[in-house]
Coordinates of C-alpha atoms and ligand atoms in Angstrom, one line a residue:
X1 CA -7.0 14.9 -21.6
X2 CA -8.7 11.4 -21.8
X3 CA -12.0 10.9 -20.7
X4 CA -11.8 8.4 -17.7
X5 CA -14.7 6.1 -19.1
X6 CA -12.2 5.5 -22.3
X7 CA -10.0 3.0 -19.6
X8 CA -10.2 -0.6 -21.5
X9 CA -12.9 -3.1 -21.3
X10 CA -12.4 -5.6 -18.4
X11 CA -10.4 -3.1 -16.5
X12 CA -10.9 -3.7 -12.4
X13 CA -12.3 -1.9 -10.0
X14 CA -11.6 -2.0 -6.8
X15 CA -10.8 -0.2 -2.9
X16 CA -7.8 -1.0 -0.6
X17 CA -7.3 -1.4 3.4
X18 CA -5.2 -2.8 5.5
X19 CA -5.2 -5.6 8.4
X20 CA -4.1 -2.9 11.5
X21 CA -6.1 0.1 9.8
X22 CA -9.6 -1.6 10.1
X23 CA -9.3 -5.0 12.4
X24 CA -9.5 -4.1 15.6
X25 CA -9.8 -7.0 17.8
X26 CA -6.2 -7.1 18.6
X27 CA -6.1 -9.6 21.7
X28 CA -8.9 -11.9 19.7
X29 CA -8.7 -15.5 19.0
X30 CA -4.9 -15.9 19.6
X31 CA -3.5 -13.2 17.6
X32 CA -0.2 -11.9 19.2
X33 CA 1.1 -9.4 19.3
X34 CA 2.8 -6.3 16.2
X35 CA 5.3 -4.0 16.1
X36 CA 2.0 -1.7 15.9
X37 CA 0.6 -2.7 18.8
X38 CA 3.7 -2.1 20.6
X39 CA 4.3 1.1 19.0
X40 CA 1.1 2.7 19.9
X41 CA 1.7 2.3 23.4
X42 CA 4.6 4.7 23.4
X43 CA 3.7 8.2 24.5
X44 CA 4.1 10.5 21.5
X45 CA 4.1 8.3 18.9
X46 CA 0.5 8.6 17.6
X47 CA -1.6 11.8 17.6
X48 CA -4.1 11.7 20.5
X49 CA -2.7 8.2 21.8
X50 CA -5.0 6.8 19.4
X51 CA -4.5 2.9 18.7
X52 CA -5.7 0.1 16.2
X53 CA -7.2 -1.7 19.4
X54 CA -10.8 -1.4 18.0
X55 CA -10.3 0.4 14.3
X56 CA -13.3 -0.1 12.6
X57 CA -14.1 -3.1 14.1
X58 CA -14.1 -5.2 10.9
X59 CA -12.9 -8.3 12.3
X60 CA -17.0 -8.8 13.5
X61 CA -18.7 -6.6 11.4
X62 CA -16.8 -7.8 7.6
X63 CA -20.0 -9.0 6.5
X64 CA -21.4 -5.2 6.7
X65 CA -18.4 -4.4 4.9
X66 CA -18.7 -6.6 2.0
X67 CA -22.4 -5.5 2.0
X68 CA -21.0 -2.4 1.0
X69 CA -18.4 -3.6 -1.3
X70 CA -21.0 -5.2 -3.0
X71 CA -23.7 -2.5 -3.5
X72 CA -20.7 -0.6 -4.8
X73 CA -20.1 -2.6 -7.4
X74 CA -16.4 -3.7 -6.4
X75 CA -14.7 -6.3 -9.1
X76 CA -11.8 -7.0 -6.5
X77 CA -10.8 -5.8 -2.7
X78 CA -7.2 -5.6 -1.8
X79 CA -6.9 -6.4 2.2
X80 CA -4.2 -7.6 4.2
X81 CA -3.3 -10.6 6.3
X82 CA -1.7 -10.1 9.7
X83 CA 0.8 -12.1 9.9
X84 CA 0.5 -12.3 13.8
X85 CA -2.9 -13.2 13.8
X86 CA -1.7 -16.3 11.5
X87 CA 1.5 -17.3 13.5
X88 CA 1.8 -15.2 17.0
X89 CA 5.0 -15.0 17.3
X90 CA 6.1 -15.0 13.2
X91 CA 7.0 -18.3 12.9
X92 CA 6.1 -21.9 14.6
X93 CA 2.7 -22.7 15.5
X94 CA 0.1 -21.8 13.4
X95 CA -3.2 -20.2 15.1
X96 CA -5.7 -21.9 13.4
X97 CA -8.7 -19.4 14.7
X98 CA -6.7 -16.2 12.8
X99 CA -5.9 -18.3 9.8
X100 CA -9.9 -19.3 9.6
X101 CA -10.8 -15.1 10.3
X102 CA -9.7 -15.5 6.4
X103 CA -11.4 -18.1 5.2
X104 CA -14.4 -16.9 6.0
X105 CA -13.2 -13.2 5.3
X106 CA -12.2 -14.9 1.7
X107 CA -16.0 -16.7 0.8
X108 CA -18.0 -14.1 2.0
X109 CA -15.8 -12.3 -0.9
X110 CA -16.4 -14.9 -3.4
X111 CA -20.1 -15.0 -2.4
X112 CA -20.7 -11.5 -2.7
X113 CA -18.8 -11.7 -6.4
X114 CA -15.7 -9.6 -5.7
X115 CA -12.0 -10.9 -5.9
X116 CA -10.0 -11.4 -2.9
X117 CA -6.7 -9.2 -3.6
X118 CA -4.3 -10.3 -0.3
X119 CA -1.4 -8.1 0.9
X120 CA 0.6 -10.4 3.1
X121 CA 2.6 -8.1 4.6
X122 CA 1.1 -4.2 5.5
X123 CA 3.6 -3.2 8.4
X124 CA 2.3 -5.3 11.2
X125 CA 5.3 -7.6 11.9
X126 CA 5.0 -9.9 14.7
X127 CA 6.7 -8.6 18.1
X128 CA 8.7 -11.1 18.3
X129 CA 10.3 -11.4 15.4
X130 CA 11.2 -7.1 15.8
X131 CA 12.8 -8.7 18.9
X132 CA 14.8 -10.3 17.4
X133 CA 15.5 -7.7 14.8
X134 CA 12.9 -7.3 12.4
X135 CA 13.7 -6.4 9.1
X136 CA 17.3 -5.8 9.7
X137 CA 17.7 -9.4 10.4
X138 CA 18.1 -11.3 7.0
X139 CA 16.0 -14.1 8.9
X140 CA 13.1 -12.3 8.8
X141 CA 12.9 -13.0 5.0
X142 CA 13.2 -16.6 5.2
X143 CA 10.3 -16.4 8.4
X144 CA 8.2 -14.4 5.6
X145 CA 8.2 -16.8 2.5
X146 CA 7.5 -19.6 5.4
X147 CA 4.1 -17.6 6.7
X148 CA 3.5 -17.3 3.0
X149 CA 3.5 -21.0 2.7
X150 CA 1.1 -21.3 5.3
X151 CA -1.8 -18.6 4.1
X152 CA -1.2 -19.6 0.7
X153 CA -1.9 -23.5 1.2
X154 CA -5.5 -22.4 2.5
X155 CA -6.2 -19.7 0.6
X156 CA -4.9 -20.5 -3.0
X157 CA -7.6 -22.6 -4.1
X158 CA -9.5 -19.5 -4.2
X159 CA -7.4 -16.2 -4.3
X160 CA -5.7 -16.4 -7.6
X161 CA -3.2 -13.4 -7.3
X162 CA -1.4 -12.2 -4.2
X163 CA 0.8 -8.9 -3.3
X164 CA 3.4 -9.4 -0.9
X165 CA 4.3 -6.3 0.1
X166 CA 3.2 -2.9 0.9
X167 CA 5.1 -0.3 0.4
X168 CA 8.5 -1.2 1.6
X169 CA 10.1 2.0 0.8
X170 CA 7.8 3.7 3.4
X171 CA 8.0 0.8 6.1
X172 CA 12.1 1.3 5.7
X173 CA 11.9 5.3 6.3
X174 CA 9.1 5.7 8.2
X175 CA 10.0 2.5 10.2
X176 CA 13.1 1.9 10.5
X177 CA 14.9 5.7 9.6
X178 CA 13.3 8.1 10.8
X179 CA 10.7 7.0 13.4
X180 CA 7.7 7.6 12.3
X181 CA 6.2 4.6 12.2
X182 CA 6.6 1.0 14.1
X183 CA 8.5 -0.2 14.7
X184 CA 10.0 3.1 15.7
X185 CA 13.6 3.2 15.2
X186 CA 15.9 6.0 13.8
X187 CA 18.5 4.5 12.2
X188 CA 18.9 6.9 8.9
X189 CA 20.8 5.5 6.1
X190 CA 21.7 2.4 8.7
X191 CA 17.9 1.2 7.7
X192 CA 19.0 0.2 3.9
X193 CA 19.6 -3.5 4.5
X194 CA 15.7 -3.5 5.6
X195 CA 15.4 -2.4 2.0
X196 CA 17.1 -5.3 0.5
X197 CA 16.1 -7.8 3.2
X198 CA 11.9 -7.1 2.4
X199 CA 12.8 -7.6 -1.2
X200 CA 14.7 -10.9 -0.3
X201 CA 11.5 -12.0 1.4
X202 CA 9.1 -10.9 -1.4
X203 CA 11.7 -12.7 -3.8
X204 CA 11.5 -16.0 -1.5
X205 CA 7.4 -15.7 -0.9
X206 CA 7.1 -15.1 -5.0
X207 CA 8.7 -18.7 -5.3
X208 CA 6.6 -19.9 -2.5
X209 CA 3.4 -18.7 -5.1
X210 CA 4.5 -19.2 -7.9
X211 CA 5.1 -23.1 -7.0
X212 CA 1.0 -23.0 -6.3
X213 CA 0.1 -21.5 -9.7
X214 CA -0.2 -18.2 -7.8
X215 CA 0.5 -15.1 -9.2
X216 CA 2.3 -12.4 -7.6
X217 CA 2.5 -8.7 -7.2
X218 CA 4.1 -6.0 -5.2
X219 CA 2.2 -2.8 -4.2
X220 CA 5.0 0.0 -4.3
X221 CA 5.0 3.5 -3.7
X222 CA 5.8 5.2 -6.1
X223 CA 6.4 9.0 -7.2
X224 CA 7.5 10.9 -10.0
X225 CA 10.4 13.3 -9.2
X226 CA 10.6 16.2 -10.4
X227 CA 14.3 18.8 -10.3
X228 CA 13.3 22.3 -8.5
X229 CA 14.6 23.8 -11.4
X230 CA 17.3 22.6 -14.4
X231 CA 20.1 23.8 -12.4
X232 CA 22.8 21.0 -12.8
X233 CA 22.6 20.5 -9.3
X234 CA 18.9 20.6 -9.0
X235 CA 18.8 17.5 -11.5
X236 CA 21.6 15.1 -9.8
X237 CA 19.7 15.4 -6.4
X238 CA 16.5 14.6 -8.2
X239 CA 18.2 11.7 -10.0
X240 CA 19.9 10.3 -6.3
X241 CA 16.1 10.9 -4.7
X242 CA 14.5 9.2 -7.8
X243 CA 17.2 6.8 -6.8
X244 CA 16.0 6.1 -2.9
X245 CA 12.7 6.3 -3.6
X246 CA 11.8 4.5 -6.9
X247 CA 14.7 2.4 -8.2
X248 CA 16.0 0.9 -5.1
X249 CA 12.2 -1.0 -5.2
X250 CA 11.6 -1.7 -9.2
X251 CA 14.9 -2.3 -10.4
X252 CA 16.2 -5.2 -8.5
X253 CA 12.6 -6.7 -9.2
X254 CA 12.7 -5.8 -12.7
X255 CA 16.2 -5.5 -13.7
X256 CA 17.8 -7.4 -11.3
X257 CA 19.7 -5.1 -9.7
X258 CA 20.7 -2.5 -8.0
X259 CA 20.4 1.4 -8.9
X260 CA 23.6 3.5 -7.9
X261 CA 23.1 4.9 -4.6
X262 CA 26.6 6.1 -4.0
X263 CA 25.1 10.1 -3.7
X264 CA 24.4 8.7 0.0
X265 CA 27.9 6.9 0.0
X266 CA 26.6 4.0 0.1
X267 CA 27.9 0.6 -1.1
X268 CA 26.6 -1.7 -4.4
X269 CA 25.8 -4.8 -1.2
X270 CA 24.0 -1.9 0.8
X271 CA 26.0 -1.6 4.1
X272 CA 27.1 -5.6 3.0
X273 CA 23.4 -6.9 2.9
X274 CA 23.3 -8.0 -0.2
X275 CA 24.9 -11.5 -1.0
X276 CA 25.9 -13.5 -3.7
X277 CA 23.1 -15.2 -5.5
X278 CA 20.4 -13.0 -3.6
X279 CA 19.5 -10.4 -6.6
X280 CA 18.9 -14.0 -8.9
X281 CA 16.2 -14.7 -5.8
X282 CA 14.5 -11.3 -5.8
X283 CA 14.3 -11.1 -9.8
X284 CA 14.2 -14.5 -10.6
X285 CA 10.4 -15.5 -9.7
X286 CA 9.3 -12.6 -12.1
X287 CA 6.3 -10.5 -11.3
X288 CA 2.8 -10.8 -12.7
X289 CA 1.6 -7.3 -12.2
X290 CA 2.9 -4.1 -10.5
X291 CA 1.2 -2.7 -7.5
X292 CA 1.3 1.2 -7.4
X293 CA 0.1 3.1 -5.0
X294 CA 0.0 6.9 -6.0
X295 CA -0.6 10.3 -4.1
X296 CA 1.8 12.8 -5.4
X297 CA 4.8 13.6 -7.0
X298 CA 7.8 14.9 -5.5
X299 CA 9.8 18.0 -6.0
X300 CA 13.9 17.7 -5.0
X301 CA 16.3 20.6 -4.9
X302 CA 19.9 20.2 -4.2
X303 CA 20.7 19.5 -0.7
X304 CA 21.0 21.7 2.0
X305 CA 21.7 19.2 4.9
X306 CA 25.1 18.1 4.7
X307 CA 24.1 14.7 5.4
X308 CA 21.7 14.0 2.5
X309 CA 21.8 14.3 -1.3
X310 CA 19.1 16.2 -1.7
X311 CA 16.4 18.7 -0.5
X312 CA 12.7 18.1 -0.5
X313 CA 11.1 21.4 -1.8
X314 CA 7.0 22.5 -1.6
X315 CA 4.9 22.2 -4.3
X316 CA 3.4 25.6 -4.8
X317 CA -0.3 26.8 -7.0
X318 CA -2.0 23.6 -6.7
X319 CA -4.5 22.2 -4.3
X320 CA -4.0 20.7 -1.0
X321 CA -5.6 17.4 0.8
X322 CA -7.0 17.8 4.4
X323 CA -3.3 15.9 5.3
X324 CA -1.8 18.8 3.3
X325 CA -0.3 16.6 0.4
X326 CA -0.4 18.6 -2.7
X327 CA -2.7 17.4 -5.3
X328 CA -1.7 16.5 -9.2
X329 CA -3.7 14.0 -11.0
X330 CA -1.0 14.5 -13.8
X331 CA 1.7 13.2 -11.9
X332 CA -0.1 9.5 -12.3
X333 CA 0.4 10.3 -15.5
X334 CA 3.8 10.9 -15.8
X335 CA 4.8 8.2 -13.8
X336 CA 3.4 5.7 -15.6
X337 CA 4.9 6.8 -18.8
X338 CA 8.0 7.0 -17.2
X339 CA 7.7 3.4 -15.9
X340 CA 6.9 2.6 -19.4
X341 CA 9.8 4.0 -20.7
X342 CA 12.7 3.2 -18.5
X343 CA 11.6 -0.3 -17.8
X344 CA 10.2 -1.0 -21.6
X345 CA 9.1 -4.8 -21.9
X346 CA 10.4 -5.7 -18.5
X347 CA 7.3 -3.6 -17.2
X348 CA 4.6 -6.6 -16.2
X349 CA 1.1 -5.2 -16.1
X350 CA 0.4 -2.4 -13.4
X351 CA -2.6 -2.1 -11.1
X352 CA -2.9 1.1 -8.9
X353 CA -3.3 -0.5 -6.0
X354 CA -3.7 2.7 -3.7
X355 CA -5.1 6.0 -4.6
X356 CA -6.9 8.8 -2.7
X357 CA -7.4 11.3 -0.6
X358 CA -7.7 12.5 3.1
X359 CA -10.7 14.9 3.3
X360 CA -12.4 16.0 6.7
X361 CA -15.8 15.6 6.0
X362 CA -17.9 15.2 9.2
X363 CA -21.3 14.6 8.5
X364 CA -24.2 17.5 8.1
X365 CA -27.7 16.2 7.9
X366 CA -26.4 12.5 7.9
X367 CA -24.6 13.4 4.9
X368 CA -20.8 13.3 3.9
X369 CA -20.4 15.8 0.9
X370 CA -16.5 14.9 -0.3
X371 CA -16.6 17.2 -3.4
X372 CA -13.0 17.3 -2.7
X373 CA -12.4 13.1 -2.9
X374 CA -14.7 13.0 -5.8
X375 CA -12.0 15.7 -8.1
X376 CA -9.5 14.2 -6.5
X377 CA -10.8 10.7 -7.6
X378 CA -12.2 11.6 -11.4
X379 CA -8.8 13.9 -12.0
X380 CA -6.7 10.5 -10.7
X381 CA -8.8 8.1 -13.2
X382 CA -8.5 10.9 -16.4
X383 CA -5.0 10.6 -16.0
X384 CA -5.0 6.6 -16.0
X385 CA -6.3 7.1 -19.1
X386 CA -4.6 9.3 -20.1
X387 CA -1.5 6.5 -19.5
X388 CA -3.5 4.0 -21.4
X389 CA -3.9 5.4 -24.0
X390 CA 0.0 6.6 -24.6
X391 CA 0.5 3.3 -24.5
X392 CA 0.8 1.5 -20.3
X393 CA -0.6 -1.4 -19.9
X394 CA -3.0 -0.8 -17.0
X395 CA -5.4 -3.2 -15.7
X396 CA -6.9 -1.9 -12.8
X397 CA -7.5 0.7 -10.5
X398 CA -8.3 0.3 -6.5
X399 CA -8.7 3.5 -4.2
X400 CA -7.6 3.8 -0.7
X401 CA -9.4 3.6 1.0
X402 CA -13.1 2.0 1.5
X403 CA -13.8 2.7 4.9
X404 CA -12.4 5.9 7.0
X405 CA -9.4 4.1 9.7
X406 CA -6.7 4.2 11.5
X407 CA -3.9 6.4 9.7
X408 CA -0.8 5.1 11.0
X409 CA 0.7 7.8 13.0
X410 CA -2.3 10.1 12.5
X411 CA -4.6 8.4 14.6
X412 CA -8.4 8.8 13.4
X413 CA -7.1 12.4 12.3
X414 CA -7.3 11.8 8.5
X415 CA -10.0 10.2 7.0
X416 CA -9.2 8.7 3.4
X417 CA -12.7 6.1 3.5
X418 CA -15.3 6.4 0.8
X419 CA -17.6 5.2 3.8
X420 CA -17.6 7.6 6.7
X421 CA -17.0 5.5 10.3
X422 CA -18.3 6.8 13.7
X423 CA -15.5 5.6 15.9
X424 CA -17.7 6.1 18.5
X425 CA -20.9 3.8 17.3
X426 CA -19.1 2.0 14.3
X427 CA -21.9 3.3 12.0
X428 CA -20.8 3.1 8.4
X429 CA -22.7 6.2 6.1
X430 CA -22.1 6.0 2.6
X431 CA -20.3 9.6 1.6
X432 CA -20.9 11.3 -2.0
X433 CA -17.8 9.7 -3.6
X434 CA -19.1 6.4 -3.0
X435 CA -22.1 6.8 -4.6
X436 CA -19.8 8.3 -7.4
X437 CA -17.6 5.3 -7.7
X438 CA -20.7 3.5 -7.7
X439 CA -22.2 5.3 -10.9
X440 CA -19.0 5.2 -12.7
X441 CA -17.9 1.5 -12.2
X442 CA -21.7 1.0 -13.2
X443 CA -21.2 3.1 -16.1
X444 CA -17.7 1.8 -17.4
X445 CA -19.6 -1.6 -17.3
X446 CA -22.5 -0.4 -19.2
X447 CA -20.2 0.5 -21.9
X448 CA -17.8 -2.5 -21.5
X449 CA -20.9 -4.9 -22.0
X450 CA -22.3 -2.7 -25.0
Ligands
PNW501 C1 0.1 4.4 2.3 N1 4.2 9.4 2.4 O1 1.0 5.0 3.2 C2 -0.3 3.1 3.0 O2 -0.1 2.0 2.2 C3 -1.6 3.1 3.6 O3 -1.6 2.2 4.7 C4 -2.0 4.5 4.1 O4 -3.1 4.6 4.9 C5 -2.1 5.4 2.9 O5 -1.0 5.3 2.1 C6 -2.4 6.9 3.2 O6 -1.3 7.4 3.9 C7 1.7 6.1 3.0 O7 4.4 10.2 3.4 C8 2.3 6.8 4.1 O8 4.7 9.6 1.3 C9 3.1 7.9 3.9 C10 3.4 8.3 2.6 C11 2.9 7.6 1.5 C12 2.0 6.5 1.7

């Protein structure tokens, strides 16, 4: 396998978070409410009650934060905007104290040499635009390329590149399917048209950009998926999963369409969501780079729920994170050849724009010693290169996350930060992997400037 200081010269370093995961300050300076804030007041729905109220606080303390970025050696941070903190109520006025939390958030960047890398949208929909059906309502995509309009009028003289959304395979099961996440509903295959309504409003904000000179990404999740076994049925379900979970995200930005999704019985328009002229706006704009965010690769036997195509199956003789997701550095790999191959010269750049690992490392002595982030990390960044080098264009790597925060539906349970945060005092101790990083984006420079 590749040695992970053989990635290419000018390759970017970097760390992810996001807006409701490290803000806090939820009632400050006229933000309104999200389908997060709501969603954490629901008994049950978070582990311990926890909420996002306070986080880590970064609203005040971001200049500590950068500190950090900056004695880490950081080309580029990926954060995200919160859309309610911009406009309360997702569209109409603008609040002009949440759209200047940026500004400053975005110069203290530049000062401290690292490259603002925006998400605009990281699951934190305003309120009231769920009320009035979040992503199920087509609306909602022509609400997001307007808030894009906005951020990017102040900001795009000095972001250059933007990703509009996270994830939106995740936000559409989690979310909208199964529960697990705001805005809470359990609609099962009923959520699709969220599917095709967040790509309508990345393919509406990516003209919005693009008429600035901005350049535009998407950070998807994606996974290889791998058949149980090469039993014929085995195989389809993997293909109608690989389906789901990877296709129905790349392909309409990338092919401009459409994969078949007819295993789950549904319908080329999804459920009728898709009109004429809308996979021309999603493709149309083009993409600059592709955003993936990698933790492991999936294994899919045939079903054994009559109302799904397939069966998600363990994978067995490899290590566990303290979340319990298995652990393959190959599987970055292997995805990115695959991307590579399907999608040949239609494949823009990629960043990994999320990559890590939940480890519970309390403190001993003051120290955090994450041996298990640090494998986790340097296996992850051998097999970039190992990509590279068969041939993917990769131009950057940024690992979720910097600071430990609040994991969705996990509370403060899992703790992915390469700086360890006392939720009680807000200290901030530096673990073991991020003196790591440190050394090897340090190192990879060294060599890049030899
Ligand atoms: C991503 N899954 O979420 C998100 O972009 C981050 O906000 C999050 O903190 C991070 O990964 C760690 O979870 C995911 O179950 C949530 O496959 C769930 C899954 C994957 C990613």
């Amino acid at each position: 396998m590749a040695n992970r200081h053989d990635l290419p010269l000018g390759f970017r370093w970097g760390a992810s978070t996001a807006a409701y995961q490290i803000e806090g300050a939820v009632d400050e300076d006229g933000r309104g409410r999200s389908v997060w804030d709501t969603f954490c007041e629901r008994p049950g729905a978070v582990r311990d009650g926890h909420t996002g109220a306070v986080a880590c606080d970064h609203y005040h303390r971001y200049p500590e934060d950068i500190a950090l970025m900056r004695d880490l050696g950081l080309d580029g941070y990926r954060f995200s905007i919160a859309w309610p903190r911009v406009l309360p109520t997702g569209s109409g006025p603008v609040n002009p104290r949440g759209l200047a939390f940026y500004d400053r958030l975005v110069d203290a960047l530049l000062a401290a040499g690292i490259t603002p890398v925006p998400t605009l949208f990281h699951w934190d929909l305003p309120q009231a635009l769920e009320d009035d059906g979040g992503w199920l309502n087509r609306d909602t995509a022509h609400r997001f390329a307007e808030y894009t309009a906005v951020v990017a009028d102040r900001l795009g003289d000095r972001v250059p590149a933007w990703i509009t959304l996270n994830e939106p395979f995740v936000h559409m099961v989690y979310g909208y399917a199964l529960g697990i996440h705001a805005p809470g509903r359990t609609l099962l295959l009923d959520a699709l048209p969220t599917a095709h309504h967040q790509l309508l409003g990345h393919g509406l904000a990516a003209a919005v950009l693009r008429e600035r000179g901005l350049e535009v990404m998407i950070a998807n999740n994606l996974t290889p998926v791998r058949p149980a076994s090469d039993d014929p049925a085995d195989v389809e379900a993997a293909t109608a999963y690989d389906a789901l979970h990877n296709r129905l995200f790349t392909d309409p930005l990338l092919r401009g369409s459409y994969p078949d999704l007819s295993a789950f019985g549904v319908t080329e328009d999804l459920g009728g969501a898709v009109r004429p002229g809308d996979l021309k706006l999603i493709a149309e704009p083009g993409l600059d780079g592709l955003g993936v965010n990698y933790y492991n690769p999936t294994l899919i036997a045939a079903p054994t729920d009559p109302g799904l195509p397939f069966a998600e199956a363990p994978i067995e003789g490899v290590p566990r994170t303290a979340f319990g997701w298995p652990v393959v550095p190959d599987g970055l790999r292997e995805l990115l050849v695959h991307l590579h191959e399907v999608y040949g010269e239609a494949l823009p750049p990629v960043t990994i724009t999320e990559n890590g690992c939940s480890v519970a490392d309390e403190p001993e002595d003051g120290r955090i010693h994450d041996r298990a982030r640090i494998d986790y990390l340097d296996g992850h960044l051998r097999a970039v290169a190992a990509a590279v080098e068969q041939g993917v264009d990769v131009r950057g790597y940024f690992t979720w996350s910097l600071l430990d925060n609040f994991e969705w539906a996990e509370g403060y349970h899992q703790r992915f930060g390469l700086v360890h945060v006392d939720f009680e005092t807000q200290a901030r101790t530096p673990k073991a992997s991020y003196a790591w990083y440190r050394d090897l984006i340090a190192a990879h420079r060294g060599r890049s400037a030899a």
